[in-house]
Amino acid sequence: MFPALDIYNTDTQTTTNEELPLFKEISIDFSTGAPIMNNGNFIIVEKNEALKVWAWKALNTERYQFAGYSWNYGSEFESLITMGLSPEAMEEELKRQAEEVLKSNPYITGVKSIDFEVDGAKVTFSFSLITIYGEEESTS
């Protein structure tokens, strides 16, 4: 899917909350990434629910792979996991990259409590987003 808003441009980081439109996304099934529909129509979520969808998609989309997204969108976890870093270096780099990915959205003002679990080539994150709408727990 293509993003509906050009919120992935880092130049928008200086935008004030009053200038940002209401954040909306198509709801997804977090276990599959498939959009959720009702009677043939996409379910639209707003504010923190929409940001949870955005965060899941950003962390699960490999950066530079899809022309529909800016180069500021997505993660580089696939290449990181195959680098053969020590567990300590991997942990620091995973946290750094996750925070970088999440903070690229101007609606997200901070990230707290980033924890993750690595199982082979799969990384599962849990974190709290601080957004212009308030704090929200999330898992990706």
PDB file of C-alpha atoms in Angstrom:
ATOM      1  CA  MET A   1       0.000   0.000   0.000  1.00  0.00           C
ATOM      2  CA  PHE A   2       1.096   3.529  -0.592  1.00  0.00           C
ATOM      3  CA  PRO A   3       1.121   6.027   2.242  1.00  0.00           C
ATOM      4  CA  ALA A   4      -1.781   8.460   2.136  1.00  0.00           C
ATOM      5  CA  LEU A   5       0.198  11.337   3.636  1.00  0.00           C
ATOM      6  CA  ASP A   6       3.737  12.516   3.006  1.00  0.00           C
ATOM      7  CA  ILE A   7       4.586  12.386   6.707  1.00  0.00           C
ATOM      8  CA  TYR A   8       7.812  10.486   6.133  1.00  0.00           C
ATOM      9  CA  ASN A   9       9.837  13.519   5.096  1.00  0.00           C
ATOM     10  CA  THR A  10      12.206  14.412   7.939  1.00  0.00           C
ATOM     11  CA  ASP A  11      11.813  18.102   7.057  1.00  0.00           C
ATOM     12  CA  THR A  12       8.375  17.934   8.710  1.00  0.00           C
ATOM     13  CA  GLN A  13       9.949  17.282  12.120  1.00  0.00           C
ATOM     14  CA  THR A  14       9.686  21.006  12.857  1.00  0.00           C
ATOM     15  CA  THR A  15       5.939  21.025  12.219  1.00  0.00           C
ATOM     16  CA  THR A  16       3.835  22.005  15.218  1.00  0.00           C
ATOM     17  CA  ASN A  17       1.036  19.800  16.461  1.00  0.00           C
ATOM     18  CA  GLU A  18      -1.588  22.352  15.393  1.00  0.00           C
ATOM     19  CA  GLU A  19      -0.449  22.058  11.762  1.00  0.00           C
ATOM     20  CA  LEU A  20      -0.659  18.271  11.597  1.00  0.00           C
ATOM     21  CA  PRO A  21      -3.903  16.780  10.261  1.00  0.00           C
ATOM     22  CA  LEU A  22      -5.636  14.000  12.148  1.00  0.00           C
ATOM     23  CA  PHE A  23      -3.515  10.870  11.675  1.00  0.00           C
ATOM     24  CA  LYS A  24      -5.391   8.019   9.987  1.00  0.00           C
ATOM     25  CA  GLU A  25      -4.422   4.559   8.732  1.00  0.00           C
ATOM     26  CA  ILE A  26      -6.142   1.476   7.420  1.00  0.00           C
ATOM     27  CA  SER A  27      -6.525  -1.011  10.257  1.00  0.00           C
ATOM     28  CA  ILE A  28      -4.480  -4.192   9.897  1.00  0.00           C
ATOM     29  CA  ASP A  29      -4.325  -7.640  11.380  1.00  0.00           C
ATOM     30  CA  PHE A  30      -1.032  -7.438  13.264  1.00  0.00           C
ATOM     31  CA  SER A  31      -0.388 -11.172  12.910  1.00  0.00           C
ATOM     32  CA  THR A  32      -0.519 -11.075   9.085  1.00  0.00           C
ATOM     33  CA  GLY A  33      -0.242  -7.414   8.080  1.00  0.00           C
ATOM     34  CA  ALA A  34      -3.419  -7.764   5.997  1.00  0.00           C
ATOM     35  CA  PRO A  35      -5.894  -4.873   5.971  1.00  0.00           C
ATOM     36  CA  ILE A  36      -9.084  -5.361   7.950  1.00  0.00           C
ATOM     37  CA  MET A  37     -12.293  -4.874   6.016  1.00  0.00           C
ATOM     38  CA  ASN A  38     -15.975  -4.697   6.907  1.00  0.00           C
ATOM     39  CA  ASN A  39     -18.562  -5.282   4.153  1.00  0.00           C
ATOM     40  CA  GLY A  40     -15.920  -4.666   1.497  1.00  0.00           C
ATOM     41  CA  ASN A  41     -14.714  -1.380   3.028  1.00  0.00           C
ATOM     42  CA  PHE A  42     -11.406  -0.765   4.757  1.00  0.00           C
ATOM     43  CA  ILE A  43     -11.641  -0.050   8.488  1.00  0.00           C
ATOM     44  CA  ILE A  44      -9.997   3.320   9.197  1.00  0.00           C
ATOM     45  CA  VAL A  45      -8.398   3.988  12.587  1.00  0.00           C
ATOM     46  CA  GLU A  46      -7.265   7.343  13.953  1.00  0.00           C
ATOM     47  CA  LYS A  47      -4.789   8.884  16.364  1.00  0.00           C
ATOM     48  CA  ASN A  48      -2.824   6.394  18.513  1.00  0.00           C
ATOM     49  CA  GLU A  49      -4.486   3.338  16.951  1.00  0.00           C
ATOM     50  CA  ALA A  50      -3.380   4.620  13.537  1.00  0.00           C
ATOM     51  CA  LEU A  51       0.127   5.268  14.851  1.00  0.00           C
ATOM     52  CA  LYS A  52       0.333   1.690  16.123  1.00  0.00           C
ATOM     53  CA  VAL A  53      -0.454   0.518  12.580  1.00  0.00           C
ATOM     54  CA  TRP A  54       2.102   2.923  11.133  1.00  0.00           C
ATOM     55  CA  ALA A  55       4.775   1.769  13.624  1.00  0.00           C
ATOM     56  CA  TRP A  56       4.111  -1.910  12.854  1.00  0.00           C
ATOM     57  CA  LYS A  57       4.331  -1.291   9.117  1.00  0.00           C
ATOM     58  CA  ALA A  58       7.448   0.905   9.383  1.00  0.00           C
ATOM     59  CA  LEU A  59       9.297  -1.639  11.518  1.00  0.00           C
ATOM     60  CA  ASN A  60       8.233  -4.530   9.266  1.00  0.00           C
ATOM     61  CA  THR A  61       9.020  -2.837   5.933  1.00  0.00           C
ATOM     62  CA  GLU A  62      12.590  -3.121   4.710  1.00  0.00           C
ATOM     63  CA  ARG A  63      13.937   0.326   3.843  1.00  0.00           C
ATOM     64  CA  TYR A  64      14.740   1.067   0.164  1.00  0.00           C
ATOM     65  CA  GLN A  65      12.714  -1.914  -1.094  1.00  0.00           C
ATOM     66  CA  PHE A  66       9.512  -0.195  -2.242  1.00  0.00           C
ATOM     67  CA  ALA A  67       9.372   2.814  -4.563  1.00  0.00           C
ATOM     68  CA  GLY A  68       6.069   3.944  -3.008  1.00  0.00           C
ATOM     69  CA  TYR A  69       7.828   4.853   0.245  1.00  0.00           C
ATOM     70  CA  SER A  70      10.391   7.561   0.931  1.00  0.00           C
ATOM     71  CA  TRP A  71      13.918   6.399   1.774  1.00  0.00           C
ATOM     72  CA  ASN A  72      13.237   7.674   5.302  1.00  0.00           C
ATOM     73  CA  TYR A  73      10.558   4.990   5.772  1.00  0.00           C
ATOM     74  CA  GLY A  74      11.204   1.484   6.975  1.00  0.00           C
ATOM     75  CA  SER A  75      13.913  -0.426   8.792  1.00  0.00           C
ATOM     76  CA  GLU A  76      17.197  -2.077   7.929  1.00  0.00           C
ATOM     77  CA  PHE A  77      16.838  -5.006  10.305  1.00  0.00           C
ATOM     78  CA  GLU A  78      17.320  -7.716   7.668  1.00  0.00           C
ATOM     79  CA  SER A  79      20.825  -6.520   6.832  1.00  0.00           C
ATOM     80  CA  LEU A  80      21.606  -5.890  10.502  1.00  0.00           C
ATOM     81  CA  ILE A  81      20.649  -9.399  11.588  1.00  0.00           C
ATOM     82  CA  THR A  82      22.912 -10.973   8.968  1.00  0.00           C
ATOM     83  CA  MET A  83      25.985  -8.877   9.929  1.00  0.00           C
ATOM     84  CA  GLY A  84      27.159 -11.292  12.627  1.00  0.00           C
ATOM     85  CA  LEU A  85      27.429  -8.671  15.382  1.00  0.00           C
ATOM     86  CA  SER A  86      28.058  -9.615  18.998  1.00  0.00           C
ATOM     87  CA  PRO A  87      24.866  -9.874  21.084  1.00  0.00           C
ATOM     88  CA  GLU A  88      25.730  -6.598  22.862  1.00  0.00           C
ATOM     89  CA  ALA A  89      26.356  -4.705  19.607  1.00  0.00           C
ATOM     90  CA  MET A  90      23.213  -6.224  18.069  1.00  0.00           C
ATOM     91  CA  GLU A  91      21.127  -5.078  21.039  1.00  0.00           C
ATOM     92  CA  GLU A  92      22.404  -1.510  20.847  1.00  0.00           C
ATOM     93  CA  GLU A  93      21.967  -1.306  17.079  1.00  0.00           C
ATOM     94  CA  LEU A  94      18.448  -2.808  17.175  1.00  0.00           C
ATOM     95  CA  LYS A  95      17.385  -0.233  19.779  1.00  0.00           C
ATOM     96  CA  ARG A  96      19.005   2.631  17.877  1.00  0.00           C
ATOM     97  CA  GLN A  97      17.452   1.665  14.556  1.00  0.00           C
ATOM     98  CA  ALA A  98      13.998   1.032  16.043  1.00  0.00           C
ATOM     99  CA  GLU A  99      13.999   4.441  17.709  1.00  0.00           C
ATOM    100  CA  GLU A 100      15.213   6.097  14.490  1.00  0.00           C
ATOM    101  CA  VAL A 101      12.432   4.428  12.472  1.00  0.00           C
ATOM    102  CA  LEU A 102       9.725   5.388  14.958  1.00  0.00           C
ATOM    103  CA  LYS A 103      10.883   8.975  15.479  1.00  0.00           C
ATOM    104  CA  SER A 104      10.833   9.629  11.724  1.00  0.00           C
ATOM    105  CA  ASN A 105       7.082  10.185  12.107  1.00  0.00           C
ATOM    106  CA  PRO A 106       6.312  13.769  13.231  1.00  0.00           C
ATOM    107  CA  TYR A 107       3.303  12.504  15.227  1.00  0.00           C
ATOM    108  CA  ILE A 108       5.655  10.467  17.436  1.00  0.00           C
ATOM    109  CA  THR A 109       7.477  12.674  19.922  1.00  0.00           C
ATOM    110  CA  GLY A 110       9.295   9.951  21.847  1.00  0.00           C
ATOM    111  CA  VAL A 111       9.848   6.264  22.428  1.00  0.00           C
ATOM    112  CA  LYS A 112      10.080   4.640  25.862  1.00  0.00           C
ATOM    113  CA  SER A 113      10.873   1.174  27.145  1.00  0.00           C
ATOM    114  CA  ILE A 114      12.143  -0.447  23.962  1.00  0.00           C
ATOM    115  CA  ASP A 115      12.519  -4.161  24.582  1.00  0.00           C
ATOM    116  CA  PHE A 116      12.961  -6.887  22.040  1.00  0.00           C
ATOM    117  CA  GLU A 117      13.453 -10.584  21.620  1.00  0.00           C
ATOM    118  CA  VAL A 118      15.573 -12.127  18.879  1.00  0.00           C
ATOM    119  CA  ASP A 119      14.613 -15.606  17.701  1.00  0.00           C
ATOM    120  CA  GLY A 120      16.862 -16.528  14.790  1.00  0.00           C
ATOM    121  CA  ALA A 121      16.061 -14.029  12.030  1.00  0.00           C
ATOM    122  CA  LYS A 122      12.890 -12.793  13.767  1.00  0.00           C
ATOM    123  CA  VAL A 123      12.891  -9.776  16.085  1.00  0.00           C
ATOM    124  CA  THR A 124       9.850  -8.935  18.208  1.00  0.00           C
ATOM    125  CA  PHE A 125       9.711  -5.443  19.720  1.00  0.00           C
ATOM    126  CA  SER A 126       7.659  -3.985  22.519  1.00  0.00           C
ATOM    127  CA  PHE A 127       7.723  -0.288  23.314  1.00  0.00           C
ATOM    128  CA  SER A 128       5.697   2.715  24.387  1.00  0.00           C
ATOM    129  CA  LEU A 129       5.144   5.526  21.930  1.00  0.00           C
ATOM    130  CA  ILE A 130       4.776   9.084  23.114  1.00  0.00           C
ATOM    131  CA  THR A 131       2.687  10.853  20.503  1.00  0.00           C
ATOM    132  CA  ILE A 132       0.980  14.189  20.054  1.00  0.00           C
ATOM    133  CA  TYR A 133      -2.154  12.314  21.215  1.00  0.00           C
ATOM    134  CA  GLY A 134      -0.598  10.946  24.417  1.00  0.00           C
ATOM    135  CA  GLU A 135       1.317   7.803  25.388  1.00  0.00           C
ATOM    136  CA  GLU A 136       0.410   4.446  23.865  1.00  0.00           C
ATOM    137  CA  GLU A 137       1.740   0.936  24.470  1.00  0.00           C
ATOM    138  CA  SER A 138       2.567  -0.903  21.282  1.00  0.00           C
ATOM    139  CA  THR A 139       4.047  -4.167  20.116  1.00  0.00           C
ATOM    140  CA  SER A 140       5.461  -4.933  16.706  1.00  0.00           C
TER     141      SER A 140
END
